[in-house]
PDB file as gemmi writes it, atoms N, CA and C in Angstrom:
CRYST1    1.000    1.000    1.000  90.00  90.00  90.00 P 1                      
ATOM      1  N   UNK A   1       0.876  -1.146  -0.029  1.00  0.00           N  
ATOM      2  CA  UNK A   1       0.027   0.014   0.049  1.00  0.00           C  
ATOM      3  C   UNK A   1       0.853   1.198   0.045  1.00  0.00           C  
ATOM      4  N   UNK A   2       0.395   2.282  -0.656  1.00  0.00           N  
ATOM      5  CA  UNK A   2       1.167   3.526  -0.774  1.00  0.00           C  
ATOM      6  C   UNK A   2       0.405   4.688  -0.132  1.00  0.00           C  
ATOM      7  N   UNK A   3       0.325   4.734   1.250  1.00  0.00           N  
ATOM      8  CA  UNK A   3      -0.417   5.827   1.908  1.00  0.00           C  
ATOM      9  C   UNK A   3       0.285   7.189   1.692  1.00  0.00           C  
ATOM     10  N   UNK A   4      -0.566   8.160   1.629  1.00  0.00           N  
ATOM     11  CA  UNK A   4      -0.195   9.546   1.384  1.00  0.00           C  
ATOM     12  C   UNK A   4      -0.436  10.440   2.534  1.00  0.00           C  
ATOM     13  N   UNK A   5      -1.685  10.458   2.996  1.00  0.00           N  
ATOM     14  CA  UNK A   5      -2.051  11.438   4.072  1.00  0.00           C  
ATOM     15  C   UNK A   5      -3.079  10.672   5.022  1.00  0.00           C  
ATOM     16  N   UNK A   6      -3.020  11.141   6.290  1.00  0.00           N  
ATOM     17  CA  UNK A   6      -3.971  10.748   7.301  1.00  0.00           C  
ATOM     18  C   UNK A   6      -4.488  11.894   7.989  1.00  0.00           C  
ATOM     19  N   UNK A   7      -5.827  12.076   8.115  1.00  0.00           N  
ATOM     20  CA  UNK A   7      -6.383  13.306   8.674  1.00  0.00           C  
ATOM     21  C   UNK A   7      -6.166  13.481  10.195  1.00  0.00           C  
ATOM     22  N   UNK A   8      -6.046  12.357  10.949  1.00  0.00           N  
ATOM     23  CA  UNK A   8      -5.879  12.429  12.390  1.00  0.00           C  
ATOM     24  C   UNK A   8      -4.626  11.644  12.725  1.00  0.00           C  
ATOM     25  N   UNK A   9      -3.639  12.228  13.418  1.00  0.00           N  
ATOM     26  CA  UNK A   9      -2.418  11.598  13.695  1.00  0.00           C  
ATOM     27  C   UNK A   9      -2.333  10.857  15.051  1.00  0.00           C  
ATOM     28  N   UNK A  10      -3.411  10.951  15.832  1.00  0.00           N  
ATOM     29  CA  UNK A  10      -3.478  10.268  17.119  1.00  0.00           C  
ATOM     30  C   UNK A  10      -4.547   9.285  16.979  1.00  0.00           C  
ATOM     31  N   UNK A  11      -4.208   7.944  17.123  1.00  0.00           N  
ATOM     32  CA  UNK A  11      -5.168   6.856  16.874  1.00  0.00           C  
ATOM     33  C   UNK A  11      -5.502   6.215  18.173  1.00  0.00           C  
ATOM     34  N   UNK A  12      -6.823   6.156  18.570  1.00  0.00           N  
ATOM     35  CA  UNK A  12      -7.260   5.512  19.823  1.00  0.00           C  
ATOM     36  C   UNK A  12      -7.117   3.984  19.725  1.00  0.00           C  
ATOM     37  N   UNK A  13      -6.682   3.390  20.800  1.00  0.00           N  
ATOM     38  CA  UNK A  13      -6.502   1.921  20.827  1.00  0.00           C  
ATOM     39  C   UNK A  13      -6.698   1.407  22.241  1.00  0.00           C  
ATOM     40  N   UNK A  14      -7.265   0.130  22.299  1.00  0.00           N  
ATOM     41  CA  UNK A  14      -7.333  -0.612  23.512  1.00  0.00           C  
ATOM     42  C   UNK A  14      -5.914  -1.203  23.889  1.00  0.00           C  
ATOM     43  N   UNK A  15      -5.320  -1.710  22.811  1.00  0.00           N  
ATOM     44  CA  UNK A  15      -3.982  -2.357  22.969  1.00  0.00           C  
ATOM     45  C   UNK A  15      -3.035  -1.540  21.932  1.00  0.00           C  
ATOM     46  N   UNK A  16      -2.250  -0.665  22.444  1.00  0.00           N  
ATOM     47  CA  UNK A  16      -1.408   0.194  21.569  1.00  0.00           C  
ATOM     48  C   UNK A  16      -0.364  -0.628  20.803  1.00  0.00           C  
ATOM     49  N   UNK A  17       0.098  -1.741  21.377  1.00  0.00           N  
ATOM     50  CA  UNK A  17       1.071  -2.567  20.646  1.00  0.00           C  
ATOM     51  C   UNK A  17       0.364  -3.255  19.444  1.00  0.00           C  
ATOM     52  N   UNK A  18      -0.838  -3.785  19.677  1.00  0.00           N  
ATOM     53  CA  UNK A  18      -1.551  -4.511  18.611  1.00  0.00           C  
ATOM     54  C   UNK A  18      -1.931  -3.472  17.505  1.00  0.00           C  
ATOM     55  N   UNK A  19      -2.331  -2.268  17.884  1.00  0.00           N  
ATOM     56  CA  UNK A  19      -2.673  -1.200  16.939  1.00  0.00           C  
ATOM     57  C   UNK A  19      -1.393  -0.833  16.032  1.00  0.00           C  
ATOM     58  N   UNK A  20      -0.315  -0.735  16.736  1.00  0.00           N  
ATOM     59  CA  UNK A  20       0.944  -0.307  16.062  1.00  0.00           C  
ATOM     60  C   UNK A  20       1.289  -1.388  15.043  1.00  0.00           C  
ATOM     61  N   UNK A  21       1.201  -2.653  15.382  1.00  0.00           N  
ATOM     62  CA  UNK A  21       1.526  -3.784  14.437  1.00  0.00           C  
ATOM     63  C   UNK A  21       0.501  -3.715  13.247  1.00  0.00           C  
ATOM     64  N   UNK A  22      -0.746  -3.503  13.505  1.00  0.00           N  
ATOM     65  CA  UNK A  22      -1.776  -3.527  12.451  1.00  0.00           C  
ATOM     66  C   UNK A  22      -1.464  -2.382  11.436  1.00  0.00           C  
ATOM     67  N   UNK A  23      -1.293  -1.198  11.947  1.00  0.00           N  
ATOM     68  CA  UNK A  23      -1.063  -0.082  11.094  1.00  0.00           C  
ATOM     69  C   UNK A  23       0.294  -0.219  10.324  1.00  0.00           C  
ATOM     70  N   UNK A  24       1.342  -0.693  10.995  1.00  0.00           N  
ATOM     71  CA  UNK A  24       2.655  -0.883  10.378  1.00  0.00           C  
ATOM     72  C   UNK A  24       2.520  -1.927   9.211  1.00  0.00           C  
ATOM     73  N   UNK A  25       1.838  -3.058   9.552  1.00  0.00           N  
ATOM     74  CA  UNK A  25       1.807  -4.232   8.511  1.00  0.00           C  
ATOM     75  C   UNK A  25       0.736  -3.982   7.434  1.00  0.00           C  
ATOM     76  N   UNK A  26      -0.412  -3.491   7.770  1.00  0.00           N  
ATOM     77  CA  UNK A  26      -1.440  -3.328   6.736  1.00  0.00           C  
ATOM     78  C   UNK A  26      -1.195  -2.162   5.896  1.00  0.00           C  
ATOM     79  N   UNK A  27      -0.892  -0.992   6.514  1.00  0.00           N  
ATOM     80  CA  UNK A  27      -0.676   0.210   5.736  1.00  0.00           C  
ATOM     81  C   UNK A  27       0.707   0.493   5.386  1.00  0.00           C  
ATOM     82  N   UNK A  28       1.589  -0.419   5.663  1.00  0.00           N  
ATOM     83  CA  UNK A  28       3.006  -0.367   5.242  1.00  0.00           C  
ATOM     84  C   UNK A  28       3.690   0.962   5.730  1.00  0.00           C  
ATOM     85  N   UNK A  29       3.466   1.391   6.950  1.00  0.00           N  
ATOM     86  CA  UNK A  29       3.963   2.593   7.426  1.00  0.00           C  
ATOM     87  C   UNK A  29       5.323   2.411   8.120  1.00  0.00           C  
ATOM     88  N   UNK A  30       6.316   3.265   7.785  1.00  0.00           N  
ATOM     89  CA  UNK A  30       7.617   3.074   8.430  1.00  0.00           C  
ATOM     90  C   UNK A  30       7.637   3.612   9.926  1.00  0.00           C  
ATOM     91  N   UNK A  31       8.490   3.068  10.668  1.00  0.00           N  
ATOM     92  CA  UNK A  31       8.666   3.482  12.051  1.00  0.00           C  
ATOM     93  C   UNK A  31       9.342   4.815  12.049  1.00  0.00           C  
ATOM     94  N   UNK A  32       8.926   5.727  12.921  1.00  0.00           N  
ATOM     95  CA  UNK A  32       9.630   7.013  13.082  1.00  0.00           C  
ATOM     96  C   UNK A  32      10.838   6.831  13.947  1.00  0.00           C  
ATOM     97  N   UNK A  33      11.639   7.850  14.131  1.00  0.00           N  
ATOM     98  CA  UNK A  33      12.821   7.731  14.997  1.00  0.00           C  
ATOM     99  C   UNK A  33      12.536   8.039  16.427  1.00  0.00           C  
ATOM    100  N   UNK A  34      11.224   8.139  16.810  1.00  0.00           N  
ATOM    101  CA  UNK A  34      10.854   8.438  18.169  1.00  0.00           C  
ATOM    102  C   UNK A  34      11.430   7.471  19.148  1.00  0.00           C  
ATOM    103  N   UNK A  35      11.841   8.033  20.327  1.00  0.00           N  
ATOM    104  CA  UNK A  35      12.470   7.263  21.427  1.00  0.00           C  
ATOM    105  C   UNK A  35      11.679   5.969  21.818  1.00  0.00           C  
ATOM    106  N   UNK A  36      10.327   6.106  21.866  1.00  0.00           N  
ATOM    107  CA  UNK A  36       9.510   5.007  22.371  1.00  0.00           C  
ATOM    108  C   UNK A  36       9.528   3.791  21.423  1.00  0.00           C  
ATOM    109  N   UNK A  37       9.844   4.072  20.134  1.00  0.00           N  
ATOM    110  CA  UNK A  37       9.834   2.969  19.103  1.00  0.00           C  
ATOM    111  C   UNK A  37       8.486   2.595  18.738  1.00  0.00           C  
ATOM    112  N   UNK A  38       7.458   3.197  19.218  1.00  0.00           N  
ATOM    113  CA  UNK A  38       6.061   2.761  18.914  1.00  0.00           C  
ATOM    114  C   UNK A  38       5.333   3.920  18.155  1.00  0.00           C  
ATOM    115  N   UNK A  39       6.026   4.731  17.464  1.00  0.00           N  
ATOM    116  CA  UNK A  39       5.482   5.726  16.583  1.00  0.00           C  
ATOM    117  C   UNK A  39       5.734   5.384  15.113  1.00  0.00           C  
ATOM    118  N   UNK A  40       4.698   5.575  14.314  1.00  0.00           N  
ATOM    119  CA  UNK A  40       4.867   5.346  12.850  1.00  0.00           C  
ATOM    120  C   UNK A  40       4.889   6.758  12.158  1.00  0.00           C  
ATOM    121  N   UNK A  41       5.222   6.793  10.947  1.00  0.00           N  
ATOM    122  CA  UNK A  41       5.394   8.053  10.201  1.00  0.00           C  
ATOM    123  C   UNK A  41       4.632   8.049   8.929  1.00  0.00           C  
ATOM    124  N   UNK A  42       3.978   9.120   8.666  1.00  0.00           N  
ATOM    125  CA  UNK A  42       3.270   9.302   7.356  1.00  0.00           C  
ATOM    126  C   UNK A  42       3.331  10.843   7.004  1.00  0.00           C  
ATOM    127  N   UNK A  43       3.782  11.137   5.799  1.00  0.00           N  
ATOM    128  CA  UNK A  43       3.865  12.487   5.376  1.00  0.00           C  
ATOM    129  C   UNK A  43       4.678  13.363   6.280  1.00  0.00           C  
ATOM    130  N   UNK A  44       5.752  12.819   6.818  1.00  0.00           N  
ATOM    131  CA  UNK A  44       6.685  13.558   7.594  1.00  0.00           C  
ATOM    132  C   UNK A  44       6.194  13.821   9.071  1.00  0.00           C  
ATOM    133  N   UNK A  45       5.090  13.210   9.465  1.00  0.00           N  
ATOM    134  CA  UNK A  45       4.545  13.388  10.778  1.00  0.00           C  
ATOM    135  C   UNK A  45       4.422  12.104  11.539  1.00  0.00           C  
ATOM    136  N   UNK A  46       4.583  12.143  12.813  1.00  0.00           N  
ATOM    137  CA  UNK A  46       4.395  10.938  13.743  1.00  0.00           C  
ATOM    138  C   UNK A  46       2.865  10.571  13.820  1.00  0.00           C  
ATOM    139  N   UNK A  47       2.590   9.260  13.802  1.00  0.00           N  
ATOM    140  CA  UNK A  47       1.293   8.715  14.100  1.00  0.00           C  
ATOM    141  C   UNK A  47       1.541   8.041  15.456  1.00  0.00           C  
ATOM    142  N   UNK A  48       0.674   8.451  16.410  1.00  0.00           N  
ATOM    143  CA  UNK A  48       0.818   7.799  17.729  1.00  0.00           C  
ATOM    144  C   UNK A  48      -0.410   7.130  18.124  1.00  0.00           C  
ATOM    145  N   UNK A  49      -0.307   6.086  18.985  1.00  0.00           N  
ATOM    146  CA  UNK A  49      -1.431   5.296  19.496  1.00  0.00           C  
ATOM    147  C   UNK A  49      -1.577   5.553  20.937  1.00  0.00           C  
ATOM    148  N   UNK A  50      -2.807   5.942  21.278  1.00  0.00           N  
ATOM    149  CA  UNK A  50      -3.116   6.237  22.736  1.00  0.00           C  
ATOM    150  C   UNK A  50      -4.318   5.477  23.237  1.00  0.00           C  
ATOM    151  N   UNK A  51      -4.408   5.194  24.489  1.00  0.00           N  
ATOM    152  CA  UNK A  51      -5.557   4.487  24.940  1.00  0.00           C  
ATOM    153  C   UNK A  51      -6.799   5.400  24.754  1.00  0.00           C  
ATOM    154  N   UNK A  52      -7.887   4.747  24.256  1.00  0.00           N  
ATOM    155  CA  UNK A  52      -9.094   5.432  24.017  1.00  0.00           C  
ATOM    156  C   UNK A  52     -10.133   4.599  23.273  1.00  0.00           C  
ATOM    157  N   UNK A  53     -11.351   5.183  23.199  1.00  0.00           N  
ATOM    158  CA  UNK A  53     -12.474   4.525  22.519  1.00  0.00           C  
ATOM    159  C   UNK A  53     -12.322   4.644  20.985  1.00  0.00           C  
ATOM    160  N   UNK A  54     -12.804   3.622  20.278  1.00  0.00           N  
ATOM    161  CA  UNK A  54     -12.681   3.679  18.804  1.00  0.00           C  
ATOM    162  C   UNK A  54     -13.369   4.872  18.154  1.00  0.00           C  
ATOM    163  N   UNK A  55     -12.933   5.252  17.058  1.00  0.00           N  
ATOM    164  CA  UNK A  55     -13.472   6.379  16.300  1.00  0.00           C  
ATOM    165  C   UNK A  55     -13.884   6.000  14.927  1.00  0.00           C  
ATOM    166  N   UNK A  56     -14.715   6.759  14.284  1.00  0.00           N  
ATOM    167  CA  UNK A  56     -15.047   6.561  12.871  1.00  0.00           C  
ATOM    168  C   UNK A  56     -14.669   7.746  12.013  1.00  0.00           C  
ATOM    169  N   UNK A  57     -13.728   8.550  12.529  1.00  0.00           N  
ATOM    170  CA  UNK A  57     -13.316   9.771  11.909  1.00  0.00           C  
ATOM    171  C   UNK A  57     -12.007   9.713  11.116  1.00  0.00           C  
ATOM    172  N   UNK A  58     -11.342   8.538  11.085  1.00  0.00           N  
ATOM    173  CA  UNK A  58     -10.055   8.409  10.425  1.00  0.00           C  
ATOM    174  C   UNK A  58     -10.228   8.289   8.884  1.00  0.00           C  
ATOM    175  N   UNK A  59      -9.467   9.075   8.133  1.00  0.00           N  
ATOM    176  CA  UNK A  59      -9.497   8.998   6.686  1.00  0.00           C  
ATOM    177  C   UNK A  59      -8.077   8.926   6.198  1.00  0.00           C  
ATOM    178  N   UNK A  60      -7.776   7.931   5.369  1.00  0.00           N  
ATOM    179  CA  UNK A  60      -6.428   7.690   4.802  1.00  0.00           C  
ATOM    180  C   UNK A  60      -6.505   7.793   3.337  1.00  0.00           C  
ATOM    181  N   UNK A  61      -5.658   8.673   2.826  1.00  0.00           N  
ATOM    182  CA  UNK A  61      -5.525   8.796   1.293  1.00  0.00           C  
ATOM    183  C   UNK A  61      -4.408   7.940   0.806  1.00  0.00           C  
ATOM    184  N   UNK A  62      -4.624   7.165  -0.245  1.00  0.00           N  
ATOM    185  CA  UNK A  62      -3.588   6.303  -0.718  1.00  0.00           C  
ATOM    186  C   UNK A  62      -3.367   6.557  -2.215  1.00  0.00           C  
ATOM    187  N   UNK A  63      -2.198   6.188  -2.742  1.00  0.00           N  
ATOM    188  CA  UNK A  63      -1.870   6.361  -4.149  1.00  0.00           C  
ATOM    189  C   UNK A  63      -2.385   5.167  -4.989  1.00  0.00           C  
ATOM    190  N   UNK A  64      -2.690   4.057  -4.354  1.00  0.00           N  
ATOM    191  CA  UNK A  64      -3.061   2.805  -5.006  1.00  0.00           C  
ATOM    192  C   UNK A  64      -4.365   2.913  -5.792  1.00  0.00           C  
ATOM    193  N   UNK A  65      -4.485   2.058  -6.813  1.00  0.00           N  
ATOM    194  CA  UNK A  65      -5.744   1.914  -7.560  1.00  0.00           C  
ATOM    195  C   UNK A  65      -6.550   0.861  -6.861  1.00  0.00           C  
ATOM    196  N   UNK A  66      -7.930   0.972  -7.030  1.00  0.00           N  
ATOM    197  CA  UNK A  66      -8.834   0.153  -6.158  1.00  0.00           C  
ATOM    198  C   UNK A  66      -8.589  -1.345  -6.270  1.00  0.00           C  
ATOM    199  N   UNK A  67      -8.159  -1.812  -7.460  1.00  0.00           N  
ATOM    200  CA  UNK A  67      -7.939  -3.302  -7.559  1.00  0.00           C  
ATOM    201  C   UNK A  67      -6.747  -3.701  -6.775  1.00  0.00           C  
ATOM    202  N   UNK A  68      -5.594  -2.900  -6.792  1.00  0.00           N  
ATOM    203  CA  UNK A  68      -4.464  -3.219  -5.997  1.00  0.00           C  
ATOM    204  C   UNK A  68      -4.808  -3.082  -4.495  1.00  0.00           C  
ATOM    205  N   UNK A  69      -5.572  -2.128  -4.158  1.00  0.00           N  
ATOM    206  CA  UNK A  69      -5.927  -1.921  -2.773  1.00  0.00           C  
ATOM    207  C   UNK A  69      -6.757  -3.060  -2.241  1.00  0.00           C  
ATOM    208  N   UNK A  70      -7.793  -3.490  -2.979  1.00  0.00           N  
ATOM    209  CA  UNK A  70      -8.577  -4.694  -2.588  1.00  0.00           C  
ATOM    210  C   UNK A  70      -7.721  -5.892  -2.378  1.00  0.00           C  
ATOM    211  N   UNK A  71      -6.789  -6.145  -3.313  1.00  0.00           N  
ATOM    212  CA  UNK A  71      -5.909  -7.317  -3.255  1.00  0.00           C  
ATOM    213  C   UNK A  71      -5.022  -7.161  -1.949  1.00  0.00           C  
ATOM    214  N   UNK A  72      -4.525  -6.045  -1.719  1.00  0.00           N  
ATOM    215  CA  UNK A  72      -3.668  -5.870  -0.538  1.00  0.00           C  
ATOM    216  C   UNK A  72      -4.437  -6.129   0.728  1.00  0.00           C  
ATOM    217  N   UNK A  73      -5.585  -5.531   0.786  1.00  0.00           N  
ATOM    218  CA  UNK A  73      -6.457  -5.799   2.010  1.00  0.00           C  
ATOM    219  C   UNK A  73      -6.778  -7.255   2.191  1.00  0.00           C  
ATOM    220  N   UNK A  74      -7.141  -7.903   1.046  1.00  0.00           N  
ATOM    221  CA  UNK A  74      -7.417  -9.349   1.094  1.00  0.00           C  
ATOM    222  C   UNK A  74      -6.251 -10.104   1.605  1.00  0.00           C  
ATOM    223  N   UNK A  75      -5.033  -9.824   1.118  1.00  0.00           N  
ATOM    224  CA  UNK A  75      -3.833 -10.541   1.498  1.00  0.00           C  
ATOM    225  C   UNK A  75      -3.523 -10.357   2.987  1.00  0.00           C  
ATOM    226  N   UNK A  76      -4.052  -9.240   3.589  1.00  0.00           N  
ATOM    227  CA  UNK A  76      -3.770  -9.002   5.013  1.00  0.00           C  
ATOM    228  C   UNK A  76      -5.037  -9.367   5.776  1.00  0.00           C  
ATOM    229  N   UNK A  77      -5.951 -10.091   5.195  1.00  0.00           N  
ATOM    230  CA  UNK A  77      -7.189 -10.580   5.891  1.00  0.00           C  
ATOM    231  C   UNK A  77      -8.022  -9.455   6.557  1.00  0.00           C  
ATOM    232  N   UNK A  78      -8.075  -8.329   5.778  1.00  0.00           N  
ATOM    233  CA  UNK A  78      -8.836  -7.178   6.313  1.00  0.00           C  
ATOM    234  C   UNK A  78     -10.016  -6.980   5.415  1.00  0.00           C  
ATOM    235  N   UNK A  79     -11.271  -7.330   5.874  1.00  0.00           N  
ATOM    236  CA  UNK A  79     -12.459  -7.124   5.045  1.00  0.00           C  
ATOM    237  C   UNK A  79     -12.860  -5.717   4.890  1.00  0.00           C  
ATOM    238  N   UNK A  80     -13.496  -5.497   3.788  1.00  0.00           N  
ATOM    239  CA  UNK A  80     -14.087  -4.085   3.394  1.00  0.00           C  
ATOM    240  C   UNK A  80     -15.454  -4.085   4.095  1.00  0.00           C  
ATOM    241  N   UNK A  81     -15.762  -2.998   4.786  1.00  0.00           N  
ATOM    242  CA  UNK A  81     -17.017  -2.792   5.466  1.00  0.00           C  
ATOM    243  C   UNK A  81     -18.004  -2.040   4.514  1.00  0.00           C  
ATOM    244  N   UNK A  82     -19.126  -2.578   4.246  1.00  0.00           N  
ATOM    245  CA  UNK A  82     -20.109  -1.988   3.377  1.00  0.00           C  
ATOM    246  C   UNK A  82     -19.632  -1.872   1.903  1.00  0.00           C  
ATOM    247  N   UNK A  83     -20.235  -0.989   1.194  1.00  0.00           N  
ATOM    248  CA  UNK A  83     -19.990  -0.769  -0.235  1.00  0.00           C  
ATOM    249  C   UNK A  83     -19.081   0.389  -0.458  1.00  0.00           C  
ATOM    250  N   UNK A  84     -18.195   0.284  -1.507  1.00  0.00           N  
ATOM    251  CA  UNK A  84     -17.403   1.467  -1.844  1.00  0.00           C  
ATOM    252  C   UNK A  84     -18.224   2.653  -2.362  1.00  0.00           C  
ATOM    253  N   UNK A  85     -17.728   3.871  -2.058  1.00  0.00           N  
ATOM    254  CA  UNK A  85     -18.462   5.091  -2.510  1.00  0.00           C  
ATOM    255  C   UNK A  85     -17.684   5.856  -3.422  1.00  0.00           C  
ATOM    256  N   UNK A  86     -18.295   6.369  -4.436  1.00  0.00           N  
ATOM    257  CA  UNK A  86     -17.635   7.269  -5.452  1.00  0.00           C  
ATOM    258  C   UNK A  86     -17.275   8.593  -4.735  1.00  0.00           C  
ATOM    259  N   UNK A  87     -16.163   9.106  -5.136  1.00  0.00           N  
ATOM    260  CA  UNK A  87     -15.709  10.426  -4.635  1.00  0.00           C  
ATOM    261  C   UNK A  87     -15.285  11.280  -5.850  1.00  0.00           C  
ATOM    262  N   UNK A  88     -15.203  12.533  -5.592  1.00  0.00           N  
ATOM    263  CA  UNK A  88     -14.791  13.516  -6.615  1.00  0.00           C  
ATOM    264  C   UNK A  88     -13.391  13.165  -7.187  1.00  0.00           C  
ATOM    265  N   UNK A  89     -13.123  13.494  -8.465  1.00  0.00           N  
ATOM    266  CA  UNK A  89     -11.864  13.401  -8.997  1.00  0.00           C  
ATOM    267  C   UNK A  89     -11.398  12.004  -9.335  1.00  0.00           C  
ATOM    268  N   UNK A  90     -12.348  11.103  -9.716  1.00  0.00           N  
ATOM    269  CA  UNK A  90     -12.014   9.766 -10.139  1.00  0.00           C  
ATOM    270  C   UNK A  90     -11.506   8.973  -8.968  1.00  0.00           C  
ATOM    271  N   UNK A  91     -12.034   9.165  -7.805  1.00  0.00           N  
ATOM    272  CA  UNK A  91     -11.616   8.478  -6.535  1.00  0.00           C  
ATOM    273  C   UNK A  91     -12.661   7.638  -6.061  1.00  0.00           C  
ATOM    274  N   UNK A  92     -12.367   6.688  -5.246  1.00  0.00           N  
ATOM    275  CA  UNK A  92     -13.350   5.753  -4.626  1.00  0.00           C  
ATOM    276  C   UNK A  92     -12.902   5.537  -3.166  1.00  0.00           C  
ATOM    277  N   UNK A  93     -13.906   5.423  -2.260  1.00  0.00           N  
ATOM    278  CA  UNK A  93     -13.628   5.278  -0.833  1.00  0.00           C  
ATOM    279  C   UNK A  93     -14.106   3.980  -0.348  1.00  0.00           C  
ATOM    280  N   UNK A  94     -13.283   3.247   0.443  1.00  0.00           N  
ATOM    281  CA  UNK A  94     -13.700   2.003   1.046  1.00  0.00           C  
ATOM    282  C   UNK A  94     -13.511   2.200   2.557  1.00  0.00           C  
ATOM    283  N   UNK A  95     -14.258   1.446   3.385  1.00  0.00           N  
ATOM    284  CA  UNK A  95     -14.103   1.538   4.811  1.00  0.00           C  
ATOM    285  C   UNK A  95     -13.675   0.130   5.345  1.00  0.00           C  
ATOM    286  N   UNK A  96     -12.772   0.165   6.291  1.00  0.00           N  
ATOM    287  CA  UNK A  96     -12.339  -1.036   6.983  1.00  0.00           C  
ATOM    288  C   UNK A  96     -12.286  -0.712   8.497  1.00  0.00           C  
ATOM    289  N   UNK A  97     -12.220  -1.772   9.276  1.00  0.00           N  
ATOM    290  CA  UNK A  97     -12.038  -1.578  10.683  1.00  0.00           C  
ATOM    291  C   UNK A  97     -10.635  -2.092  11.039  1.00  0.00           C  
ATOM    292  N   UNK A  98      -9.955  -1.390  11.944  1.00  0.00           N  
ATOM    293  CA  UNK A  98      -8.589  -1.811  12.304  1.00  0.00           C  
ATOM    294  C   UNK A  98      -8.676  -2.757  13.447  1.00  0.00           C  
ATOM    295  N   UNK A  99      -7.628  -3.174  14.031  1.00  0.00           N  
ATOM    296  CA  UNK A  99      -7.604  -4.220  15.119  1.00  0.00           C  
ATOM    297  C   UNK A  99      -8.253  -3.698  16.383  1.00  0.00           C  
ATOM    298  N   UNK A 100      -8.463  -2.330  16.482  1.00  0.00           N  
ATOM    299  CA  UNK A 100      -9.012  -1.708  17.645  1.00  0.00           C  
ATOM    300  C   UNK A 100     -10.483  -1.278  17.533  1.00  0.00           C  
ATOM    301  N   UNK A 101     -11.025  -1.611  16.364  1.00  0.00           N  
ATOM    302  CA  UNK A 101     -12.444  -1.240  16.123  1.00  0.00           C  
ATOM    303  C   UNK A 101     -12.642   0.144  15.542  1.00  0.00           C  
ATOM    304  N   UNK A 102     -11.543   0.813  15.189  1.00  0.00           N  
ATOM    305  CA  UNK A 102     -11.652   2.147  14.531  1.00  0.00           C  
ATOM    306  C   UNK A 102     -12.120   1.922  13.106  1.00  0.00           C  
ATOM    307  N   UNK A 103     -13.089   2.666  12.671  1.00  0.00           N  
ATOM    308  CA  UNK A 103     -13.561   2.686  11.237  1.00  0.00           C  
ATOM    309  C   UNK A 103     -12.724   3.586  10.470  1.00  0.00           C  
ATOM    310  N   UNK A 104     -12.054   3.100   9.434  1.00  0.00           N  
ATOM    311  CA  UNK A 104     -11.131   3.907   8.694  1.00  0.00           C  
ATOM    312  C   UNK A 104     -11.673   3.948   7.234  1.00  0.00           C  
ATOM    313  N   UNK A 105     -11.748   5.215   6.697  1.00  0.00           N  
ATOM    314  CA  UNK A 105     -12.146   5.437   5.336  1.00  0.00           C  
ATOM    315  C   UNK A 105     -10.807   5.505   4.524  1.00  0.00           C  
ATOM    316  N   UNK A 106     -10.699   4.692   3.499  1.00  0.00           N  
ATOM    317  CA  UNK A 106      -9.523   4.740   2.617  1.00  0.00           C  
ATOM    318  C   UNK A 106      -9.932   5.213   1.278  1.00  0.00           C  
ATOM    319  N   UNK A 107      -9.332   6.270   0.865  1.00  0.00           N  
ATOM    320  CA  UNK A 107      -9.657   6.831  -0.448  1.00  0.00           C  
ATOM    321  C   UNK A 107      -8.513   6.463  -1.446  1.00  0.00           C  
ATOM    322  N   UNK A 108      -8.913   5.893  -2.570  1.00  0.00           N  
ATOM    323  CA  UNK A 108      -7.899   5.446  -3.501  1.00  0.00           C  
ATOM    324  C   UNK A 108      -8.379   5.945  -4.931  1.00  0.00           C  
ATOM    325  N   UNK A 109      -7.446   5.736  -5.877  1.00  0.00           N  
ATOM    326  CA  UNK A 109      -7.747   5.937  -7.248  1.00  0.00           C  
ATOM    327  C   UNK A 109      -8.596   4.824  -7.837  1.00  0.00           C  
ATOM    328  N   UNK A 110      -9.499   5.175  -8.769  1.00  0.00           N  
ATOM    329  CA  UNK A 110     -10.305   4.127  -9.329  1.00  0.00           C  
ATOM    330  C   UNK A 110      -9.515   3.145 -10.155  1.00  0.00           C  
TER     331      UNK A 110                                                      
END                                                                             
């Protein structure tokens, strides 16, 4: 997956280690140089995982085309929630749930 931007850089989690592994492995995010070793990086900014209740406000923009995105999610055993939605500019949005129950909208190219 080729992630580009994430609207919220603080992700709520019941188990921050599990959330870290999910986001690192499924979204292919690199680890930042932060001392804790449990921060990931996207678009030059740290993504941190904090104890909290799940949210449905997370939106991730990716460079991938929808067929590649679907294959990547399938290979990582991550089901798509509901039906894809058309977006402006030849884009399409899928929703998934992460390991912590956060609902994430992923916007990709058609």
